[in-house]
mmCIF file with all atom_site columns, C-alpha atoms in Angstrom:
data_model
loop_
_atom_site.group_PDB
_atom_site.id
_atom_site.type_symbol
_atom_site.label_atom_id
_atom_site.label_alt_id
_atom_site.label_comp_id
_atom_site.label_asym_id
_atom_site.label_entity_id
_atom_site.label_seq_id
_atom_site.pdbx_PDB_ins_code
_atom_site.Cartn_x
_atom_site.Cartn_y
_atom_site.Cartn_z
_atom_site.occupancy
_atom_site.B_iso_or_equiv
_atom_site.pdbx_formal_charge
_atom_site.auth_seq_id
_atom_site.auth_comp_id
_atom_site.auth_asym_id
_atom_site.auth_atom_id
_atom_site.pdbx_PDB_model_num
ATOM 1   C CA . GLU A 1 1   ? 37.766  1.921   -18.092 1.00 0.00 ? 1   GLU A CA 1
ATOM 2   C CA . ILE A 1 2   ? 35.774  0.598   -21.055 1.00 0.00 ? 2   ILE A CA 1
ATOM 3   C CA . ASP A 1 3   ? 34.701  -2.388  -18.947 1.00 0.00 ? 3   ASP A CA 1
ATOM 4   C CA . ARG A 1 4   ? 33.378  -0.071  -16.209 1.00 0.00 ? 4   ARG A CA 1
ATOM 5   C CA . ASP A 1 5   ? 31.487  2.026   -18.741 1.00 0.00 ? 5   ASP A CA 1
ATOM 6   C CA . ALA A 1 6   ? 29.930  -1.089  -20.243 1.00 0.00 ? 6   ALA A CA 1
ATOM 7   C CA . GLN A 1 7   ? 28.930  -2.354  -16.779 1.00 0.00 ? 7   GLN A CA 1
ATOM 8   C CA . ARG A 1 8   ? 27.423  1.027   -15.896 1.00 0.00 ? 8   ARG A CA 1
ATOM 9   C CA . GLU A 1 9   ? 25.489  1.134   -19.175 1.00 0.00 ? 9   GLU A CA 1
ATOM 10  C CA . ASN A 1 10  ? 24.302  -2.455  -18.660 1.00 0.00 ? 10  ASN A CA 1
ATOM 11  C CA . ALA A 1 11  ? 23.079  -1.616  -15.153 1.00 0.00 ? 11  ALA A CA 1
ATOM 12  C CA . MET A 1 12  ? 21.202  1.429   -16.469 1.00 0.00 ? 12  MET A CA 1
ATOM 13  C CA . LEU A 1 13  ? 19.570  -0.659  -19.209 1.00 0.00 ? 13  LEU A CA 1
ATOM 14  C CA . GLN A 1 14  ? 18.562  -3.326  -16.667 1.00 0.00 ? 14  GLN A CA 1
ATOM 15  C CA . LEU A 1 15  ? 16.951  -0.602  -14.532 1.00 0.00 ? 15  LEU A CA 1
ATOM 16  C CA . GLU A 1 16  ? 15.045  0.730   -17.545 1.00 0.00 ? 16  GLU A CA 1
ATOM 17  C CA . ILE A 1 17  ? 13.805  -2.787  -18.344 1.00 0.00 ? 17  ILE A CA 1
ATOM 18  C CA . LEU A 1 18  ? 12.614  -3.219  -14.744 1.00 0.00 ? 18  LEU A CA 1
ATOM 19  C CA . LYS A 1 19  ? 10.790  0.132   -14.866 1.00 0.00 ? 19  LYS A CA 1
ATOM 20  C CA . LEU A 1 20  ? 9.102   -0.842  -18.129 1.00 0.00 ? 20  LEU A CA 1
ATOM 21  C CA . ARG A 1 21  ? 8.020   -4.232  -16.770 1.00 0.00 ? 21  ARG A CA 1
ATOM 22  C CA . THR A 1 22  ? 6.561   -2.534  -13.697 1.00 0.00 ? 22  THR A CA 1
ATOM 23  C CA . LYS A 1 23  ? 4.730   -0.001  -15.831 1.00 0.00 ? 23  LYS A CA 1
ATOM 24  C CA . LEU A 1 24  ? 3.233   -2.697  -18.063 1.00 0.00 ? 24  LEU A CA 1
ATOM 25  C CA . ALA A 1 25  ? 2.343   -5.132  -15.262 1.00 0.00 ? 25  ALA A CA 1
ATOM 26  C CA . ASP A 1 26  ? -1.283  -5.582  -14.225 1.00 0.00 ? 26  ASP A CA 1
ATOM 27  C CA . ARG A 1 27  ? -2.470  -3.660  -11.186 1.00 0.00 ? 27  ARG A CA 1
ATOM 28  C CA . THR A 1 28  ? -2.577  -5.990  -8.223  1.00 0.00 ? 28  THR A CA 1
ATOM 29  C CA . LEU A 1 29  ? -2.363  -6.121  -4.451  1.00 0.00 ? 29  LEU A CA 1
ATOM 30  C CA . THR A 1 30  ? -0.515  -8.549  -2.233  1.00 0.00 ? 30  THR A CA 1
ATOM 31  C CA . PRO A 1 31  ? -2.568  -10.341 0.435   1.00 0.00 ? 31  PRO A CA 1
ATOM 32  C CA . ILE A 1 32  ? -0.988  -8.059  3.062   1.00 0.00 ? 32  ILE A CA 1
ATOM 33  C CA . GLU A 1 33  ? -1.935  -4.942  1.062   1.00 0.00 ? 33  GLU A CA 1
ATOM 34  C CA . ARG A 1 34  ? -5.498  -6.244  0.691   1.00 0.00 ? 34  ARG A CA 1
ATOM 35  C CA . ASP A 1 35  ? -5.755  -6.784  4.448   1.00 0.00 ? 35  ASP A CA 1
ATOM 36  C CA . GLN A 1 36  ? -4.369  -3.292  5.100   1.00 0.00 ? 36  GLN A CA 1
ATOM 37  C CA . ILE A 1 37  ? -6.889  -1.674  2.742   1.00 0.00 ? 37  ILE A CA 1
ATOM 38  C CA . VAL A 1 38  ? -9.736  -3.642  4.319   1.00 0.00 ? 38  VAL A CA 1
ATOM 39  C CA . SER A 1 39  ? -8.670  -2.216  7.711   1.00 0.00 ? 39  SER A CA 1
ATOM 40  C CA . GLU A 1 40  ? -8.444  1.306   6.273   1.00 0.00 ? 40  GLU A CA 1
ATOM 41  C CA . LEU A 1 41  ? -11.938 1.112   4.719   1.00 0.00 ? 41  LEU A CA 1
ATOM 42  C CA . MET A 1 42  ? -13.661 -0.658  7.616   1.00 0.00 ? 42  MET A CA 1
ATOM 43  C CA . PRO A 1 43  ? -14.497 2.577   9.474   1.00 0.00 ? 43  PRO A CA 1
ATOM 44  C CA . PHE A 1 44  ? -16.876 3.253   6.558   1.00 0.00 ? 44  PHE A CA 1
ATOM 45  C CA . SER A 1 45  ? -18.569 -0.171  6.713   1.00 0.00 ? 45  SER A CA 1
ATOM 46  C CA . GLY A 1 46  ? -22.040 -0.002  5.199   1.00 0.00 ? 46  GLY A CA 1
ATOM 47  C CA . MET A 1 47  ? -20.969 2.554   2.574   1.00 0.00 ? 47  MET A CA 1
ATOM 48  C CA . ARG A 1 48  ? -22.450 2.031   -0.878  1.00 0.00 ? 48  ARG A CA 1
ATOM 49  C CA . MET A 1 49  ? -20.225 2.232   -3.966  1.00 0.00 ? 49  MET A CA 1
ATOM 50  C CA . ASP A 1 50  ? -20.868 1.620   -7.650  1.00 0.00 ? 50  ASP A CA 1
ATOM 51  C CA . VAL A 1 51  ? -17.846 0.363   -9.570  1.00 0.00 ? 51  VAL A CA 1
ATOM 52  C CA . LEU A 1 52  ? -18.319 1.233   -13.235 1.00 0.00 ? 52  LEU A CA 1
ATOM 53  C CA . VAL A 1 53  ? -16.302 -0.160  -16.114 1.00 0.00 ? 53  VAL A CA 1
ATOM 54  C CA . TYR A 1 54  ? -16.791 1.280   -19.592 1.00 0.00 ? 54  TYR A CA 1
ATOM 55  C CA . GLU A 1 55  ? -14.316 -1.064  -21.291 1.00 0.00 ? 55  GLU A CA 1
ATOM 56  C CA . SER A 1 56  ? -14.261 -4.830  -20.920 1.00 0.00 ? 56  SER A CA 1
ATOM 57  C CA . ARG A 1 57  ? -10.540 -5.449  -21.281 1.00 0.00 ? 57  ARG A CA 1
ATOM 58  C CA . PHE A 1 58  ? -9.216  -8.151  -18.954 1.00 0.00 ? 58  PHE A CA 1
ATOM 59  C CA . GLU A 1 59  ? -6.871  -6.000  -16.859 1.00 0.00 ? 59  GLU A CA 1
ATOM 60  C CA . ILE A 1 60  ? -9.566  -3.364  -16.306 1.00 0.00 ? 60  ILE A CA 1
ATOM 61  C CA . MET A 1 61  ? -12.167 -5.956  -15.295 1.00 0.00 ? 61  MET A CA 1
ATOM 62  C CA . GLN A 1 62  ? -9.633  -7.686  -13.032 1.00 0.00 ? 62  GLN A CA 1
ATOM 63  C CA . THR A 1 63  ? -8.761  -4.403  -11.299 1.00 0.00 ? 63  THR A CA 1
ATOM 64  C CA . ALA A 1 64  ? -12.438 -3.504  -10.846 1.00 0.00 ? 64  ALA A CA 1
ATOM 65  C CA . SER A 1 65  ? -13.086 -6.933  -9.347  1.00 0.00 ? 65  SER A CA 1
ATOM 66  C CA . LEU A 1 66  ? -10.101 -6.598  -7.016  1.00 0.00 ? 66  LEU A CA 1
ATOM 67  C CA . VAL A 1 67  ? -11.187 -3.195  -5.695  1.00 0.00 ? 67  VAL A CA 1
ATOM 68  C CA . ALA A 1 68  ? -14.821 -4.315  -5.355  1.00 0.00 ? 68  ALA A CA 1
ATOM 69  C CA . SER A 1 69  ? -13.845 -7.435  -3.410  1.00 0.00 ? 69  SER A CA 1
ATOM 70  C CA . VAL A 1 70  ? -11.582 -5.503  -1.029  1.00 0.00 ? 70  VAL A CA 1
ATOM 71  C CA . ALA A 1 71  ? -14.328 -2.934  -0.364  1.00 0.00 ? 71  ALA A CA 1
ATOM 72  C CA . GLY A 1 72  ? -16.802 -5.779  0.142   1.00 0.00 ? 72  GLY A CA 1
ATOM 73  C CA . LEU A 1 73  ? -14.509 -7.387  2.727   1.00 0.00 ? 73  LEU A CA 1
ATOM 74  C CA . ALA A 1 74  ? -14.520 -4.033  4.553   1.00 0.00 ? 74  ALA A CA 1
ATOM 75  C CA . GLY A 1 75  ? -18.318 -4.224  4.795   1.00 0.00 ? 75  GLY A CA 1
ATOM 76  C CA . TRP A 1 76  ? -19.133 -1.946  1.862   1.00 0.00 ? 76  TRP A CA 1
ATOM 77  C CA . ASN A 1 77  ? -22.107 -2.647  -0.397  1.00 0.00 ? 77  ASN A CA 1
ATOM 78  C CA . VAL A 1 78  ? -20.641 -2.707  -3.899  1.00 0.00 ? 78  VAL A CA 1
ATOM 79  C CA . VAL A 1 79  ? -22.494 -2.926  -7.199  1.00 0.00 ? 79  VAL A CA 1
ATOM 80  C CA . ARG A 1 80  ? -20.395 -3.704  -10.282 1.00 0.00 ? 80  ARG A CA 1
ATOM 81  C CA . LEU A 1 81  ? -21.721 -1.982  -13.372 1.00 0.00 ? 81  LEU A CA 1
ATOM 82  C CA . GLY A 1 82  ? -20.943 -1.727  -17.043 1.00 0.00 ? 82  GLY A CA 1
ATOM 83  C CA . SER A 1 83  ? -22.115 0.591   -19.784 1.00 0.00 ? 83  SER A CA 1
ATOM 84  C CA . ASP A 1 84  ? -22.301 0.650   -23.543 1.00 0.00 ? 84  ASP A CA 1
ATOM 85  C CA . PHE A 1 85  ? -21.651 4.394   -23.531 1.00 0.00 ? 85  PHE A CA 1
ATOM 86  C CA . PRO A 1 86  ? -18.583 5.140   -25.712 1.00 0.00 ? 86  PRO A CA 1
ATOM 87  C CA . PHE A 1 87  ? -16.258 6.463   -23.027 1.00 0.00 ? 87  PHE A CA 1
ATOM 88  C CA . ALA A 1 88  ? -12.731 5.498   -22.131 1.00 0.00 ? 88  ALA A CA 1
ATOM 89  C CA . ALA A 1 89  ? -10.830 6.272   -18.961 1.00 0.00 ? 89  ALA A CA 1
ATOM 90  C CA . ARG A 1 90  ? -7.204  5.948   -17.978 1.00 0.00 ? 90  ARG A CA 1
ATOM 91  C CA . GLY A 1 91  ? -6.739  5.290   -14.294 1.00 0.00 ? 91  GLY A CA 1
ATOM 92  C CA . ILE A 1 92  ? -9.198  5.020   -11.431 1.00 0.00 ? 92  ILE A CA 1
ATOM 93  C CA . PHE A 1 93  ? -11.541 7.899   -10.669 1.00 0.00 ? 93  PHE A CA 1
ATOM 94  C CA . VAL A 1 94  ? -13.697 8.262   -7.573  1.00 0.00 ? 94  VAL A CA 1
ATOM 95  C CA . ALA A 1 95  ? -16.613 10.669  -7.243  1.00 0.00 ? 95  ALA A CA 1
ATOM 96  C CA . THR A 1 96  ? -19.296 11.305  -4.678  1.00 0.00 ? 96  THR A CA 1
ATOM 97  C CA . ALA A 1 97  ? -22.944 12.180  -5.171  1.00 0.00 ? 97  ALA A CA 1
ATOM 98  C CA . THR A 1 98  ? -24.662 14.510  -2.766  1.00 0.00 ? 98  THR A CA 1
ATOM 99  C CA . THR A 1 99  ? -26.669 12.446  -0.300  1.00 0.00 ? 99  THR A CA 1
ATOM 100 C CA . GLN A 1 100 ? -27.906 12.992  3.216   1.00 0.00 ? 100 GLN A CA 1
ATOM 101 C CA . ASP A 1 101 ? -28.032 9.247   3.877   1.00 0.00 ? 101 ASP A CA 1
ATOM 102 C CA . PHE A 1 102 ? -24.244 8.921   3.727   1.00 0.00 ? 102 PHE A CA 1
ATOM 103 C CA . PRO A 1 103 ? -22.658 12.073  5.155   1.00 0.00 ? 103 PRO A CA 1
ATOM 104 C CA . SER A 1 104 ? -19.264 10.347  5.336   1.00 0.00 ? 104 SER A CA 1
ATOM 105 C CA . ALA A 1 105 ? -19.172 9.604   1.574   1.00 0.00 ? 105 ALA A CA 1
ATOM 106 C CA . ASP A 1 106 ? -16.482 12.212  0.883   1.00 0.00 ? 106 ASP A CA 1
ATOM 107 C CA . ALA A 1 107 ? -14.239 10.885  3.651   1.00 0.00 ? 107 ALA A CA 1
ATOM 108 C CA . ALA A 1 108 ? -14.817 7.307   2.454   1.00 0.00 ? 108 ALA A CA 1
ATOM 109 C CA . ALA A 1 109 ? -13.989 8.261   -1.152  1.00 0.00 ? 109 ALA A CA 1
ATOM 110 C CA . ASP A 1 110 ? -10.831 9.989   0.021   1.00 0.00 ? 110 ASP A CA 1
ATOM 111 C CA . ALA A 1 111 ? -9.882  6.853   1.993   1.00 0.00 ? 111 ALA A CA 1
ATOM 112 C CA . VAL A 1 112 ? -10.239 4.676   -1.136  1.00 0.00 ? 112 VAL A CA 1
ATOM 113 C CA . VAL A 1 113 ? -8.078  7.016   -3.217  1.00 0.00 ? 113 VAL A CA 1
ATOM 114 C CA . LYS A 1 114 ? -5.437  7.273   -0.506  1.00 0.00 ? 114 LYS A CA 1
ATOM 115 C CA . ALA A 1 115 ? -5.371  3.490   0.021   1.00 0.00 ? 115 ALA A CA 1
ATOM 116 C CA . LEU A 1 116 ? -4.870  2.774   -3.681  1.00 0.00 ? 116 LEU A CA 1
ATOM 117 C CA . ARG A 1 117 ? -2.306  5.522   -4.227  1.00 0.00 ? 117 ARG A CA 1
ATOM 118 C CA . SER A 1 118 ? -0.235  4.390   -1.258  1.00 0.00 ? 118 SER A CA 1
ATOM 119 C CA . ARG A 1 119 ? 0.061   1.020   -3.033  1.00 0.00 ? 119 ARG A CA 1
ATOM 120 C CA . ASP A 1 120 ? 1.146   2.604   -6.335  1.00 0.00 ? 120 ASP A CA 1
ATOM 121 C CA . ILE A 1 121 ? -2.241  2.258   -8.022  1.00 0.00 ? 121 ILE A CA 1
ATOM 122 C CA . ALA A 1 122 ? -3.139  5.531   -9.746  1.00 0.00 ? 122 ALA A CA 1
ATOM 123 C CA . ALA A 1 123 ? -6.410  6.889   -8.379  1.00 0.00 ? 123 ALA A CA 1
ATOM 124 C CA . GLU A 1 124 ? -7.888  10.356  -8.043  1.00 0.00 ? 124 GLU A CA 1
ATOM 125 C CA . ARG A 1 125 ? -11.082 12.193  -7.203  1.00 0.00 ? 125 ARG A CA 1
ATOM 126 C CA . ALA A 1 126 ? -13.230 13.506  -10.052 1.00 0.00 ? 126 ALA A CA 1
ATOM 127 C CA . PRO A 1 127 ? -16.569 15.323  -10.384 1.00 0.00 ? 127 PRO A CA 1
ATOM 128 C CA . TYR A 1 128 ? -19.537 12.925  -10.497 1.00 0.00 ? 128 TYR A CA 1
ATOM 129 C CA . ASP A 1 129 ? -20.992 14.417  -13.673 1.00 0.00 ? 129 ASP A CA 1
ATOM 130 C CA . LYS A 1 130 ? -17.692 13.912  -15.530 1.00 0.00 ? 130 LYS A CA 1
ATOM 131 C CA . LEU A 1 131 ? -17.774 10.175  -14.819 1.00 0.00 ? 131 LEU A CA 1
ATOM 132 C CA . LEU A 1 132 ? -21.454 9.443   -15.388 1.00 0.00 ? 132 LEU A CA 1
ATOM 133 C CA . ARG A 1 133 ? -22.972 11.403  -18.251 1.00 0.00 ? 133 ARG A CA 1
ATOM 134 C CA . PRO A 1 134 ? -26.706 12.167  -18.101 1.00 0.00 ? 134 PRO A CA 1
ATOM 135 C CA . GLY A 1 135 ? -28.685 9.486   -19.901 1.00 0.00 ? 135 GLY A CA 1
ATOM 136 C CA . THR A 1 136 ? -25.951 6.841   -19.632 1.00 0.00 ? 136 THR A CA 1
ATOM 137 C CA . LYS A 1 137 ? -27.604 3.427   -19.550 1.00 0.00 ? 137 LYS A CA 1
ATOM 138 C CA . LEU A 1 138 ? -26.018 1.167   -16.972 1.00 0.00 ? 138 LEU A CA 1
ATOM 139 C CA . ARG A 1 139 ? -26.156 -2.599  -16.770 1.00 0.00 ? 139 ARG A CA 1
ATOM 140 C CA . LEU A 1 140 ? -25.087 -5.064  -14.145 1.00 0.00 ? 140 LEU A CA 1
ATOM 141 C CA . ALA A 1 141 ? -21.555 -6.264  -14.876 1.00 0.00 ? 141 ALA A CA 1
ATOM 142 C CA . SER A 1 142 ? -22.687 -9.867  -14.513 1.00 0.00 ? 142 SER A CA 1
ATOM 143 C CA . GLY A 1 143 ? -25.112 -9.689  -17.436 1.00 0.00 ? 143 GLY A CA 1
ATOM 144 C CA . ALA A 1 144 ? -27.107 -7.576  -19.852 1.00 0.00 ? 144 ALA A CA 1
ATOM 145 C CA . ASN A 1 145 ? -29.773 -6.597  -17.332 1.00 0.00 ? 145 ASN A CA 1
ATOM 146 C CA . THR A 1 146 ? -30.323 -2.856  -17.205 1.00 0.00 ? 146 THR A CA 1
ATOM 147 C CA . TYR A 1 147 ? -29.532 -1.439  -13.781 1.00 0.00 ? 147 TYR A CA 1
ATOM 148 C CA . THR A 1 148 ? -32.400 0.598   -12.411 1.00 0.00 ? 148 THR A CA 1
ATOM 149 C CA . GLY A 1 149 ? -31.223 1.001   -8.823  1.00 0.00 ? 149 GLY A CA 1
ATOM 150 C CA . ALA A 1 150 ? -30.544 4.341   -7.208  1.00 0.00 ? 150 ALA A CA 1
ATOM 151 C CA . PRO A 1 151 ? -26.982 5.594   -7.663  1.00 0.00 ? 151 PRO A CA 1
ATOM 152 C CA . SER A 1 152 ? -24.666 4.944   -4.736  1.00 0.00 ? 152 SER A CA 1
ATOM 153 C CA . PRO A 1 153 ? -23.068 7.882   -2.910  1.00 0.00 ? 153 PRO A CA 1
ATOM 154 C CA . ILE A 1 154 ? -19.671 6.799   -4.288  1.00 0.00 ? 154 ILE A CA 1
ATOM 155 C CA . LEU A 1 155 ? -18.986 6.111   -7.936  1.00 0.00 ? 155 LEU A CA 1
ATOM 156 C CA . MET A 1 156 ? -15.690 4.572   -9.015  1.00 0.00 ? 156 MET A CA 1
ATOM 157 C CA . VAL A 1 157 ? -14.753 4.325   -12.675 1.00 0.00 ? 157 VAL A CA 1
ATOM 158 C CA . VAL A 1 158 ? -11.976 1.885   -13.439 1.00 0.00 ? 158 VAL A CA 1
ATOM 159 C CA . GLY A 1 159 ? -10.156 2.521   -16.698 1.00 0.00 ? 159 GLY A CA 1
ATOM 160 C CA . ALA A 1 160 ? -6.975  1.406   -18.384 1.00 0.00 ? 160 ALA A CA 1
ATOM 161 C CA . LYS A 1 161 ? -3.712  1.524   -16.498 1.00 0.00 ? 161 LYS A CA 1
ATOM 162 C CA . LEU A 1 162 ? -1.821  4.793   -16.882 1.00 0.00 ? 162 LEU A CA 1
#
């Protein structure tokens, strides 16, 4: 009886360790998941999306790069941005700006959120003005150059893992 209890407790502890490792692991996609997301986003080929990172921690930058590359493979025009604005986010947030040039922006944003969530990557919709404060100075992620381009109809903010 004691042996069974010890085995049961050991199994429960092993499960807790596995859950913790999963929770702490970097966000990633398998090649098959990447291909599936590309297929899911392809109906919105030509969509423009800004991917904004406020923090430059490795896992956040890696996740932003992963999402940007998958969207790019689906034919989206993606601009990776950074900011010196003191703001921190936990998770991935997707917002849309009102634009007549991209009437399918809301559907495309919903498709991104759904695609990430279905692969256990936390993502949700958020109001545009909550993600990009007025007066926030943006820069291209690849350097210190100030970004002066027009905002894309979709804005994604990639923050720390939940």
